[in-house]
Amino acid sequence: MVKIDLNSDIGESFGRYTLGMDDQIIPLISSCNIACGYHAADPMVMDKTVKLAKEAGIAIGAHPGYPDLMGFGRRNMVVTPEEGAAYVTYQLGALYGFAKKHGMKIQHVKPHGALYNMAGKDYELALAIAKAIQAFDPELICLALAGSQSVKAARDIGLPVAQEVFADRAYMPDGSLVPRSRPDSMITDEKLAIERVVRMVKEHKVTAVDGQDIEIIPDSICVHGDNAKALAFVSEIRSTLESEGVVIASIEDVLKQ
């Protein structure tokens, strides 16, 4: 029996600005990554999002990013590994407060946007982030891009790590994500996205933008909550995987298989 986690980045509204379809996405996923106030979210949004996750019975994770609200955390920043680690600790503490209020346990940590992508290629940054997560709680799971430096860093220090793949993102030949600045960075065809996901789960392969197949081992599949087709994607992906005999489970349960 194959198990896979289905996750989405949520809680990314801010003040009077609403982003995503959290209330509709949450019941369809098994884990969620909650924005912690740097790239998106505010205290009220975080509180509401944790509450929604608890009511739906899904696992929660921290989604810390760069302090770049205007750029939604997607702009690269020049910071030391120590600064990156401190940013993660600060945001973990923020989510921990709301998790404790609602009697929830933080399951995992998934860096957001540019922090995620930069750590995926920069071992020293990835290692600093992994150590920050471990210092906060050694049982927390690092959710990282499959095959990246973040996975290596977590494994090197004995931090639990889950490899993440993307339903709606295109891949470079080296396994990294196609930069969002390129027009071919997103997969908008629902049928194609589903076909790619099923192949990643069953064959551990995905076709990169240059046409070559690359190996990819998924523990968790991400569908972005701010994607206009996110709801359709996650609904179809879930039903298709279940029809293929794949069990949708939390990251914690997937890593136990």
Coordinates of C-alpha atoms in Angstrom, one line a residue:
M1 CA 0.0 0.0 0.0
V2 CA 1.5 3.3 -1.1
K3 CA 0.8 6.4 1.1
I4 CA 1.3 10.0 0.0
D5 CA 0.7 13.3 1.7
L6 CA -1.2 16.1 -0.1
N7 CA -0.3 19.6 1.1
S8 CA -1.0 23.2 0.2
D9 CA 0.4 26.5 1.3
I10 CA -2.4 28.3 3.1
G11 CA -3.2 31.2 5.5
E12 CA -1.6 33.7 3.1
S13 CA -4.2 36.4 3.4
F14 CA -3.2 39.7 5.1
G15 CA -5.4 42.3 6.6
R16 CA -8.2 43.2 4.2
Y17 CA -6.5 41.2 1.4
T18 CA -7.8 37.7 0.7
L19 CA -5.7 35.1 -1.0
G20 CA -6.5 31.5 -1.8
M21 CA -9.5 29.3 -1.1
D22 CA -8.4 27.9 2.3
D23 CA -11.8 26.9 3.5
Q24 CA -12.4 24.8 0.4
I25 CA -8.8 23.5 0.0
I26 CA -8.3 22.4 3.7
P27 CA -10.9 19.5 3.7
L28 CA -9.1 18.0 0.6
I29 CA -5.6 17.8 1.9
S30 CA -3.8 15.9 4.6
S31 CA -1.2 18.6 5.7
C32 CA -1.1 22.3 5.4
N33 CA 1.8 24.9 5.4
I34 CA 0.7 28.0 7.3
A35 CA 2.2 31.4 6.5
C36 CA 3.9 32.8 9.6
G37 CA 3.7 36.6 9.1
Y38 CA 6.9 37.4 7.1
H39 CA 5.8 36.8 3.5
A40 CA 2.1 36.7 4.2
A41 CA -0.5 36.3 7.0
D42 CA -1.1 38.3 10.2
P43 CA -2.1 37.2 13.7
M44 CA -5.8 37.0 12.9
V45 CA -5.3 35.0 9.8
M46 CA -2.9 32.6 11.5
D47 CA -5.4 32.0 14.4
K48 CA -8.2 31.4 11.9
T49 CA -6.1 29.0 9.8
V50 CA -5.0 26.9 12.7
K51 CA -8.6 26.6 13.8
L52 CA -9.8 25.6 10.3
A53 CA -7.1 22.9 10.2
K54 CA -8.0 21.5 13.6
E55 CA -11.7 21.3 12.6
A56 CA -10.8 19.5 9.4
G57 CA -8.5 17.1 11.3
I58 CA -5.4 17.8 9.2
A59 CA -1.8 18.2 10.2
I60 CA -0.3 21.7 10.4
G61 CA 3.2 22.9 9.5
A62 CA 5.0 26.2 9.6
H63 CA 5.7 28.0 6.3
P64 CA 8.4 30.6 7.2
G65 CA 9.7 32.9 4.5
Y66 CA 11.9 36.0 4.0
P67 CA 10.7 39.3 5.5
D68 CA 9.3 40.4 2.2
L69 CA 5.6 41.1 2.4
M70 CA 5.5 43.3 -0.7
G71 CA 7.3 40.7 -2.8
F72 CA 5.4 37.8 -1.2
G73 CA 8.7 36.2 -0.2
R74 CA 9.6 35.3 -3.7
R75 CA 12.5 37.7 -4.1
N76 CA 16.0 36.5 -3.3
M77 CA 17.6 38.2 -0.3
V78 CA 21.2 38.3 0.6
V79 CA 21.3 37.0 4.2
T80 CA 23.8 35.0 6.2
P81 CA 22.9 31.4 7.1
E82 CA 22.6 32.6 10.7
E83 CA 20.0 35.2 9.7
G84 CA 18.0 32.7 7.7
A85 CA 18.0 30.4 10.7
A86 CA 16.8 33.2 13.0
Y87 CA 14.0 34.1 10.6
V88 CA 12.8 30.4 10.8
T89 CA 13.0 30.3 14.6
Y90 CA 11.1 33.6 14.9
Q91 CA 8.3 32.4 12.7
L92 CA 8.1 29.0 14.2
G93 CA 7.6 30.6 17.6
A94 CA 4.7 32.7 16.1
L95 CA 2.9 29.6 14.8
Y96 CA 3.6 27.7 18.0
G97 CA 1.6 30.2 20.0
F98 CA -1.5 29.6 17.9
A99 CA -1.0 25.9 17.7
K100 CA -0.8 25.7 21.5
K101 CA -3.9 27.8 21.9
H102 CA -5.9 25.4 19.7
G103 CA -4.3 22.2 21.2
M104 CA -2.5 21.4 18.0
K105 CA 1.0 20.0 17.3
I106 CA 3.2 21.4 14.6
Q107 CA 4.1 18.5 12.4
H108 CA 6.6 20.0 9.9
V109 CA 8.4 23.1 8.6
K110 CA 8.4 24.0 5.0
P111 CA 10.4 27.2 4.0
H112 CA 8.5 29.5 1.6
G113 CA 9.4 30.9 -1.8
A114 CA 12.8 32.3 -2.3
L115 CA 14.0 30.9 1.1
Y116 CA 12.9 27.4 0.0
N117 CA 14.5 27.7 -3.4
M118 CA 17.8 29.2 -2.2
A119 CA 18.2 26.7 0.6
G120 CA 17.5 23.9 -2.0
K121 CA 20.8 24.9 -3.7
D122 CA 22.8 26.4 -0.9
Y123 CA 24.0 23.7 1.6
E124 CA 25.2 26.2 4.2
L125 CA 21.8 28.0 4.3
A126 CA 20.0 24.6 4.3
L127 CA 22.1 23.3 7.1
A128 CA 21.5 26.5 9.2
I129 CA 17.7 26.1 8.7
A130 CA 17.8 22.4 9.5
K131 CA 19.7 23.1 12.7
A132 CA 17.2 25.9 13.7
I133 CA 14.3 23.5 13.2
Q134 CA 16.1 20.8 15.2
A135 CA 16.9 23.2 18.0
F136 CA 13.2 24.2 18.2
D137 CA 11.9 20.6 18.2
P138 CA 14.0 17.6 17.0
E139 CA 10.8 15.8 16.1
L140 CA 9.7 18.4 13.6
I141 CA 9.8 17.2 10.0
C142 CA 11.6 19.3 7.4
L143 CA 9.5 19.4 4.2
A144 CA 12.0 20.1 1.4
L145 CA 12.3 19.9 -2.4
A146 CA 13.0 16.3 -3.5
G147 CA 16.7 15.7 -4.1
S148 CA 17.7 19.2 -2.9
Q149 CA 20.5 20.4 -0.6
S150 CA 17.8 20.9 2.0
V151 CA 17.1 17.1 2.1
K152 CA 20.8 16.4 2.4
A153 CA 21.4 18.9 5.2
A154 CA 18.5 17.5 7.2
R155 CA 19.7 13.9 6.8
D156 CA 23.2 14.9 7.7
I157 CA 22.1 16.1 11.2
G158 CA 19.5 13.4 11.7
L159 CA 16.4 15.7 11.3
P160 CA 13.3 13.9 10.0
V161 CA 12.8 15.0 6.4
A162 CA 10.1 14.5 3.8
Q163 CA 10.7 15.0 0.1
E164 CA 8.2 17.3 -1.7
V165 CA 7.1 17.4 -5.3
F166 CA 4.8 19.8 -7.1
A167 CA 1.7 19.2 -9.1
D168 CA 1.6 22.6 -10.7
R169 CA 5.3 23.5 -11.1
A170 CA 7.6 22.7 -14.0
Y171 CA 11.1 21.2 -13.3
M172 CA 14.6 22.0 -14.5
P173 CA 16.9 19.2 -15.6
D174 CA 18.7 19.4 -12.2
G175 CA 15.5 18.8 -10.3
S176 CA 15.0 22.4 -9.2
L177 CA 11.8 24.3 -10.0
V178 CA 11.6 26.5 -13.1
P179 CA 11.8 30.1 -11.9
R180 CA 8.5 31.9 -11.8
S181 CA 9.9 34.6 -14.0
R182 CA 9.6 32.2 -16.9
P183 CA 6.3 31.7 -18.7
D184 CA 6.6 27.9 -18.5
S185 CA 7.1 27.8 -14.7
M186 CA 3.5 26.7 -14.0
I187 CA 1.5 23.6 -15.1
T188 CA -2.0 24.9 -15.8
D189 CA -3.4 21.9 -17.7
E190 CA -5.3 19.9 -15.1
K191 CA -5.0 16.6 -17.1
L192 CA -1.2 17.0 -17.5
A193 CA -0.7 17.9 -13.8
I194 CA -2.6 14.8 -12.8
E195 CA -0.7 12.6 -15.2
R196 CA 2.6 14.0 -13.9
V197 CA 1.6 13.4 -10.3
V198 CA 0.6 9.8 -10.8
R199 CA 3.9 9.1 -12.6
M200 CA 5.9 10.7 -9.9
V201 CA 4.1 8.6 -7.2
K202 CA 4.2 5.3 -9.1
E203 CA 7.3 5.5 -11.3
H204 CA 9.4 8.1 -9.4
K205 CA 10.0 10.1 -12.6
V206 CA 9.0 13.5 -14.0
T207 CA 9.7 15.1 -17.4
A208 CA 11.8 18.2 -17.1
V209 CA 11.4 21.3 -19.4
D210 CA 14.0 20.1 -21.8
G211 CA 12.1 16.8 -22.3
Q212 CA 14.4 14.5 -20.3
D213 CA 13.1 12.3 -17.5
I214 CA 14.5 12.9 -14.1
E215 CA 14.2 10.7 -11.0
I216 CA 12.1 12.1 -8.2
I217 CA 11.0 10.4 -5.0
P218 CA 7.8 12.0 -3.4
D219 CA 6.6 11.8 0.2
S220 CA 4.3 14.8 -0.2
I221 CA 2.6 16.6 -3.2
C222 CA 2.1 20.3 -3.1
V223 CA -0.7 22.2 -4.9
H224 CA -0.4 26.0 -4.4
G225 CA -3.4 27.6 -2.7
D226 CA -3.0 30.8 -4.6
N227 CA -3.2 29.0 -8.0
A228 CA -6.5 29.9 -9.7
K229 CA -7.0 26.2 -10.4
A230 CA -5.9 25.0 -7.0
L231 CA -9.3 23.7 -6.0
A232 CA -9.8 21.7 -9.2
F233 CA -6.2 20.4 -9.1
V234 CA -6.4 19.1 -5.5
S235 CA -9.8 17.6 -5.9
E236 CA -8.9 15.7 -9.1
I237 CA -5.5 14.7 -7.9
R238 CA -6.9 13.3 -4.7
S239 CA -9.7 11.3 -6.4
T240 CA -7.3 10.0 -9.1
L241 CA -4.7 8.9 -6.6
E242 CA -7.3 7.2 -4.5
S243 CA -8.7 5.4 -7.6
E244 CA -5.1 4.1 -8.2
G245 CA -5.0 2.6 -4.7
V246 CA -2.9 5.4 -3.2
V247 CA -3.7 6.3 0.4
I248 CA -3.7 10.1 1.3
A249 CA -2.1 10.5 4.7
S250 CA -0.2 13.0 6.7
I251 CA 3.5 13.5 6.3
E252 CA 4.1 11.8 9.7
D253 CA 2.1 8.7 8.6
V254 CA 3.9 8.6 5.2
L255 CA 7.3 8.5 6.7
K256 CA 6.3 5.6 8.9
Q257 CA 5.5 3.3 5.9

